[in-house]
Coordinates of C-alpha atoms and ligand atoms in Angstrom, one line a residue:
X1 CA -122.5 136.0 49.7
X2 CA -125.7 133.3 49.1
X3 CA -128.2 134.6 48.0
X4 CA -131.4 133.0 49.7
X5 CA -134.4 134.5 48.3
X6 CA -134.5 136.9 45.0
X7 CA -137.3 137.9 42.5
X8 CA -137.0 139.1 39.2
X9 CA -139.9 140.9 37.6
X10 CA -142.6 139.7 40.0
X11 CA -145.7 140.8 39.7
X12 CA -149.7 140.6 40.9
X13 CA -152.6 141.9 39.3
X14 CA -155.9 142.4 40.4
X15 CA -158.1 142.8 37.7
X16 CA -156.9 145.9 36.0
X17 CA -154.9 146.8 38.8
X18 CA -151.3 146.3 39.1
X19 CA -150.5 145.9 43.0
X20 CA -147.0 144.9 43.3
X21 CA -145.2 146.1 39.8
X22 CA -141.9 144.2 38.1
X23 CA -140.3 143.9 41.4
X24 CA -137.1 142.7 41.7
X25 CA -135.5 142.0 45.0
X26 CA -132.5 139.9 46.3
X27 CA -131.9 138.7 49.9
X28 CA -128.4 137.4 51.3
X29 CA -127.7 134.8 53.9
X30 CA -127.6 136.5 57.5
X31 CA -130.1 139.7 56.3
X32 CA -132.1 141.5 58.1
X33 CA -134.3 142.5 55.3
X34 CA -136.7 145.4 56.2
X35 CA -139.2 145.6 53.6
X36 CA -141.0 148.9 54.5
X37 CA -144.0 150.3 52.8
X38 CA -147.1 152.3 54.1
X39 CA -150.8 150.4 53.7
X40 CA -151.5 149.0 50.7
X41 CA -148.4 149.3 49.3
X42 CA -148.0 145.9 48.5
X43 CA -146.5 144.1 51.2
X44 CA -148.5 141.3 52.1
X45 CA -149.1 140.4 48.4
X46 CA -145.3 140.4 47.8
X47 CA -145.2 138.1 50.7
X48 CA -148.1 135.5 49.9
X49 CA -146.4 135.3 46.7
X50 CA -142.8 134.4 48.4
X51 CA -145.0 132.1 50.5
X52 CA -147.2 130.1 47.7
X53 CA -149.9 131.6 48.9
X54 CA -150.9 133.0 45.7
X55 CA -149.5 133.1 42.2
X56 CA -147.9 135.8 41.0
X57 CA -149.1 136.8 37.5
X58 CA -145.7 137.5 36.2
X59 CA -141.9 137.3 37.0
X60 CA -140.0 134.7 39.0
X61 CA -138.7 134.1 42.1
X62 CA -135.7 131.8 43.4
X63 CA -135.1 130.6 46.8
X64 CA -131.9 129.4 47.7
X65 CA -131.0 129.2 44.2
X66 CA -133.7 127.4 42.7
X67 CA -137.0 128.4 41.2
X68 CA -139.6 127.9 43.4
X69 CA -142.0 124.9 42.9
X70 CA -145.4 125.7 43.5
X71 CA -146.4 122.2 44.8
X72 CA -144.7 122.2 48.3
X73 CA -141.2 122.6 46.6
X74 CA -138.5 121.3 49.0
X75 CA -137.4 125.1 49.4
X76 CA -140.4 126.0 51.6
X77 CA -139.6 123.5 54.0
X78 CA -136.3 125.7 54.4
X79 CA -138.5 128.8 55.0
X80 CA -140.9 130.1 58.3
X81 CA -143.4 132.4 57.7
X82 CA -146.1 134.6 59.6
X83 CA -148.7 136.3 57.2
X84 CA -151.0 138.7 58.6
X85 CA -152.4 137.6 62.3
X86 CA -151.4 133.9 63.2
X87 CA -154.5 131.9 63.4
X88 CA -154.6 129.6 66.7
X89 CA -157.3 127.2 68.3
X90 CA -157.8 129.7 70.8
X91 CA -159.1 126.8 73.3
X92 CA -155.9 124.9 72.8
X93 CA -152.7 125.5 75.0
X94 CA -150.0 126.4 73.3
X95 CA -147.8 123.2 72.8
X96 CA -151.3 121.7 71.5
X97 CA -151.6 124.7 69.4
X98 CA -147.5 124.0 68.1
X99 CA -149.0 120.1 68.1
X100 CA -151.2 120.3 65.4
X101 CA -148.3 122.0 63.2
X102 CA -145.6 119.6 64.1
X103 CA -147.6 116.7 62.5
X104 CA -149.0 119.1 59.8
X105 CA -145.4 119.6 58.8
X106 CA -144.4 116.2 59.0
X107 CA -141.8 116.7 62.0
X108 CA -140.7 113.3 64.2
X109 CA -139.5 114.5 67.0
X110 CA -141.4 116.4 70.0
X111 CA -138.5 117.9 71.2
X112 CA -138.9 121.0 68.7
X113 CA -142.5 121.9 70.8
X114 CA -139.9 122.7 74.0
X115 CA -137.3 124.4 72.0
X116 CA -139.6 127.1 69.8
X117 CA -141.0 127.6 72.8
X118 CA -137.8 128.4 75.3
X119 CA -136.3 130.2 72.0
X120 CA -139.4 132.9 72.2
X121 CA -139.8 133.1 75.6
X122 CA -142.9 131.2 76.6
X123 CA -141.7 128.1 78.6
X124 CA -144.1 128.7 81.3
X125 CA -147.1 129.8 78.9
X126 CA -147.0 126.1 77.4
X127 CA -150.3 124.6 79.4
X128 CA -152.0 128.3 79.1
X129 CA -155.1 128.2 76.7
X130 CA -154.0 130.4 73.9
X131 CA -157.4 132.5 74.6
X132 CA -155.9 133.9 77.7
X133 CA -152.3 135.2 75.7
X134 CA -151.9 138.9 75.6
X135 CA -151.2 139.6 71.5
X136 CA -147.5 140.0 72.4
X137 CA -147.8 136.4 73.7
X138 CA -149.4 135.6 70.6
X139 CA -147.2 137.0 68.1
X140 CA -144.4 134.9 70.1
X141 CA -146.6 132.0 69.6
X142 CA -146.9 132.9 65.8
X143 CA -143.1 133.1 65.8
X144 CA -142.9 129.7 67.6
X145 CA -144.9 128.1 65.1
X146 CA -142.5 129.4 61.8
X147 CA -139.3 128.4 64.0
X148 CA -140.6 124.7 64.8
X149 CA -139.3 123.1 62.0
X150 CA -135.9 125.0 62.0
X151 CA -136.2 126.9 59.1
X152 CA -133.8 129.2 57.4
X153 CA -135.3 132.0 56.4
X154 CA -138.4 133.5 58.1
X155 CA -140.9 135.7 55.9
X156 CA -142.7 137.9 58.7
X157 CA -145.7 140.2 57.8
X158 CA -145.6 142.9 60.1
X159 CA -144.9 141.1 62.7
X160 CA -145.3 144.1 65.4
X161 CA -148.4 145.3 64.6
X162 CA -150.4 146.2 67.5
X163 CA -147.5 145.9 70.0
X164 CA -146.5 147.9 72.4
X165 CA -143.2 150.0 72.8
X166 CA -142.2 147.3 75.1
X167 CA -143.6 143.9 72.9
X168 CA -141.9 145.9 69.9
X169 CA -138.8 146.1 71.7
X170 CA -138.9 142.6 72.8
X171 CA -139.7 141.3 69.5
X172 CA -136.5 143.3 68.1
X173 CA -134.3 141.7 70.2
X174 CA -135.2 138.1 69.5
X175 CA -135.2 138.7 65.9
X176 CA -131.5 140.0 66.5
X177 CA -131.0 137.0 68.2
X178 CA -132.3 134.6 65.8
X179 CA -130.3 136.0 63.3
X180 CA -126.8 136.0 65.3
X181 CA -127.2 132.9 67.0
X182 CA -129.0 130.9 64.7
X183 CA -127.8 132.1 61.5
X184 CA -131.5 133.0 60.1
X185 CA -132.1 135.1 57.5
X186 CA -135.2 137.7 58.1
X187 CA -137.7 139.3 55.6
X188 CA -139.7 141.3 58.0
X189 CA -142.3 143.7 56.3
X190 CA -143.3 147.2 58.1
X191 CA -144.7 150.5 57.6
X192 CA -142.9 152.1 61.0
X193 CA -139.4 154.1 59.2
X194 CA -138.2 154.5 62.9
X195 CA -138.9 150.5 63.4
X196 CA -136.9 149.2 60.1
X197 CA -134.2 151.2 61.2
X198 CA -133.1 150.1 64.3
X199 CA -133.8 146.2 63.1
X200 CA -132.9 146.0 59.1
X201 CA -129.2 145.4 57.8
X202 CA -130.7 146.0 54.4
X203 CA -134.1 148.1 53.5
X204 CA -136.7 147.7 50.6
X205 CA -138.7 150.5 49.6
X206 CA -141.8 149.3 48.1
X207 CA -144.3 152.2 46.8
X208 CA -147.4 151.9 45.1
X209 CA -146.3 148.0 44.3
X210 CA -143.0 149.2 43.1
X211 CA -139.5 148.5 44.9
X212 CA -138.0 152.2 44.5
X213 CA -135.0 151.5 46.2
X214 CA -133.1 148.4 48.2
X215 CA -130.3 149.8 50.1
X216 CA -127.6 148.3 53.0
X217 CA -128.4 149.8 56.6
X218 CA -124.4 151.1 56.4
X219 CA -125.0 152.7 53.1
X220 CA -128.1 154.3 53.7
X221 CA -126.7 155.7 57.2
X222 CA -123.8 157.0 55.2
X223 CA -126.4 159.1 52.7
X224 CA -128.2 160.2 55.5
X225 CA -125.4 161.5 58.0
X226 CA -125.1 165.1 58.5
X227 CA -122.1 166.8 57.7
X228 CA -120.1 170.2 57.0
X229 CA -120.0 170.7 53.5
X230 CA -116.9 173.1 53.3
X231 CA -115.3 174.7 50.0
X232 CA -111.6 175.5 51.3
X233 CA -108.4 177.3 49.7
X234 CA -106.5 174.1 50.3
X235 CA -108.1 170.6 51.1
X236 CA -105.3 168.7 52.2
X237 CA -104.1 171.6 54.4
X238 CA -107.4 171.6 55.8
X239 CA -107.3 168.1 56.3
X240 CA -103.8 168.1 58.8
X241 CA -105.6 171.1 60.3
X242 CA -108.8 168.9 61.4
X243 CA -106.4 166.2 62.5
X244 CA -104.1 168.0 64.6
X245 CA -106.0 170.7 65.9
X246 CA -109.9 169.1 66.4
X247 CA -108.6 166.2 66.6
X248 CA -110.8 164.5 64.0
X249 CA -110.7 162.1 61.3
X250 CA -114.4 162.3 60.8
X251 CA -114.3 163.6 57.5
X252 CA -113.5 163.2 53.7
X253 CA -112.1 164.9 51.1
X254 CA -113.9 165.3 48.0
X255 CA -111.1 167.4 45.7
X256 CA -111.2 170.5 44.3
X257 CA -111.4 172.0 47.8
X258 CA -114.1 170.6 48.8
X259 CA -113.9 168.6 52.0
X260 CA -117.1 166.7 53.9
X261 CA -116.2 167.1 57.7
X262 CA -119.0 164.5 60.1
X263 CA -117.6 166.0 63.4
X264 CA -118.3 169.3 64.7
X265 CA -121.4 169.8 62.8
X266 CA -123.6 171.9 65.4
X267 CA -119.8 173.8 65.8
X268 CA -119.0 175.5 62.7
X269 CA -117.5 178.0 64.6
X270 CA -114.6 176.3 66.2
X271 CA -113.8 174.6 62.4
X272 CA -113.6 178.0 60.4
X273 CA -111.4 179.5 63.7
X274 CA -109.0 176.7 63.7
X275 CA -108.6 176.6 59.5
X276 CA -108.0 180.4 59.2
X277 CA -105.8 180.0 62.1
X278 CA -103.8 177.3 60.3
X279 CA -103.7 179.9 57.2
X280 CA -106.2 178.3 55.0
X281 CA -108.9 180.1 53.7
X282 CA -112.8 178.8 54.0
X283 CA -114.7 179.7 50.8
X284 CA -118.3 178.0 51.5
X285 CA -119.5 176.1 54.5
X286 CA -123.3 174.6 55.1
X287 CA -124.5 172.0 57.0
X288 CA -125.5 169.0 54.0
X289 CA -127.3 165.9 54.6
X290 CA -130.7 164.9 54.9
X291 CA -132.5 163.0 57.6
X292 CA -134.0 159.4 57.3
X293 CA -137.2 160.6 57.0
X294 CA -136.4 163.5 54.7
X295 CA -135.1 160.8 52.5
X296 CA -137.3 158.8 51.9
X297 CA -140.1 161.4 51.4
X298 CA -137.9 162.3 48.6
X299 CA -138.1 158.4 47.5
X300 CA -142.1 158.5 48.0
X301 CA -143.0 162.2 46.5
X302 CA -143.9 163.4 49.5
X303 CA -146.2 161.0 51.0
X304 CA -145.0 160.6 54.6
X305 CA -143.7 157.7 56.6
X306 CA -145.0 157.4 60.7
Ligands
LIG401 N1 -157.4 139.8 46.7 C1 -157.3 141.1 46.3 N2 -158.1 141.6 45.3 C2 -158.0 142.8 44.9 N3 -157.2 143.7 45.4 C3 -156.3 143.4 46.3 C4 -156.3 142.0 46.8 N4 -155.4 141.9 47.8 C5 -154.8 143.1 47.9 N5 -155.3 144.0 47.0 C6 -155.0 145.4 46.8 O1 -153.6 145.5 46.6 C7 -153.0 146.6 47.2 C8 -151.9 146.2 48.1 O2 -152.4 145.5 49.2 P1 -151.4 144.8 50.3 O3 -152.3 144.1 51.3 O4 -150.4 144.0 49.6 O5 -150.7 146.1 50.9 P2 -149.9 146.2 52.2 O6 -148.6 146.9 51.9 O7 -149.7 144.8 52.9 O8 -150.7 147.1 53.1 P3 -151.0 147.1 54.7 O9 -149.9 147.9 55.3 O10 -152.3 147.9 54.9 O11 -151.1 145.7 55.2 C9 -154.1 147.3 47.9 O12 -154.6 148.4 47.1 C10 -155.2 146.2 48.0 O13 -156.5 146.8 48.0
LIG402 MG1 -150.3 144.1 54.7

């Protein structure tokens, strides 16, 4: 797989203070990269780093597979980005608003005004003064602007802040679009667990300005799916048992008699039945696992995710 985007050993200091610490982070073509840390972590510095915005004091970063030029390198023009709240001429309508960026970045043809527009939604918002947009309208807006000139990868900051269930839902979906349709690879930062879930095919864990953990959506689901944890006389008779008699293959055998079974978890009852049925003996059985959230306030020490 490309990699688009990867840092190695970036770091920002403020004065004494070390905000975001030796992180080292790597993004491949077609991610949804949920980058998910409570206030003050260190996401929006990690970002206007990525962006140019601000030098980093230490490490590197490469985007699609060069180093990135600080002077307008040719990468950026391959990358979209929405730091903090998108700043608009709030007495401007919004293809004048997408006007003023076109010919900022250089862009020839018009035609990109109609399509960011119809891509998030806002066709018939184009003549409204941006002062009268709702901030769901405006983060779409904000969106808009990154997309105009077809960029690659977009580098969101939190991009749902202050939404609604509904704008957040909405939001979620064109993201998923973008990245199906489109091909576009996503850094999205966020401190909602529950949010980075549903949208992320990979998640970064960023703490205190460290990056404790980057992990695949599949992966993490995997550590975090409850199970029987079962200690039986004889695994692989255990095993048939489960297949012909609950009808499962929900499960994995981990040697030594010990067997992880996914199904029938809130029916240990009908498991232990059917095994000693089948003649094999159950030695040990718990329910194993812990929840997303449990996880990850293992990852943090405690502190809690909303
Ligand atoms: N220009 C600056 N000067 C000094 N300290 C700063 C500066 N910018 C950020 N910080 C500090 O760096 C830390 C990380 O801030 P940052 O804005 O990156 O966090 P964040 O994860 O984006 O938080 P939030 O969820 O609140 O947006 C904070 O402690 C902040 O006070
Ligand atoms: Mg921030």
């Amino acid at each position: 797989m490309t990699c688009i985007l990867r840092t190695v050993g970036l770091t920002k200091r403020y004065g004494g203070k070390t905000v975001v610490d030796n992180v080292d982070m790597s993004i491949q073509a077609g991610d949804i990269y949920g980058f998910l840390g409570q206030n003050g972590a260190g996401k929006t510095t990690t970002l206007r780093m990525l962006t140019g915005l601000i030098h980093p004091s230490a490490g590197e970063i490469e985007l699609f597979g060069t180093a990135m030029q600080w002077s307008k390198g040719k990468a950026m023009a391959r990358v979209g980005s929405i730091i903090e709240y998108p700043g608009f001429y709030l007495n401007l309508n919004a293809a004048e608003n997408l006007e003023i960026h076109r010919r900022m970045m250089g862009m020839g043809n018009k035609t990109c005004i109609d399509e960011a527009l119809a891509t998030v939604g806002l066709t018939d918002a184009k003549h409204q003064k941006v002062k009268n947009f709702s901030l769901g309208m405006k983060q779409r807006l904000g969106i808009a602007r990154a997309l105009l000139h077809r960029p690659e990868l977009l580098l969101l900051d939190e991009p749902t802040n202050g939404l609604d269930p509904g704008g957040i839902k909405e939001m979620r979906q064109l993201f998923l679009d973008l990245a199906r349709r489109r091909g576009i690879t996503f850094l999205i930062s966020s401190h909602l667990l529950g949010e980075v879930e549903q949208l992320a095919s990979k998640i970064g864990i960023i703490h205190g300005g460290r990056l404790l953990e980057e992990i695949g959506s599949e992966d993490l689901r995997k550590k975090t799916r409850h199970c029987l944890a079962l200690k039986v006389t004889d695994e692989q008779k255990a095993a048939f048992i489960l297949e012909q008699r609950l009808r499962t293959t929900d499960y994995v055998v981990s040697g030594t008699g010990g067997l992880r079974l996914y199904a029938y978890v809130d029916r240990p009852e009908q498991v232990s039945a059917a095994l000693a049925a089948g003649g094999v003996g159950v030695r040990e059985m718990s329910v194993s696992g812990d929840s997303l959230e449990d996880y990850f306030l293992k990852l943090t020490g405690g502190e809690k995710f909303v």
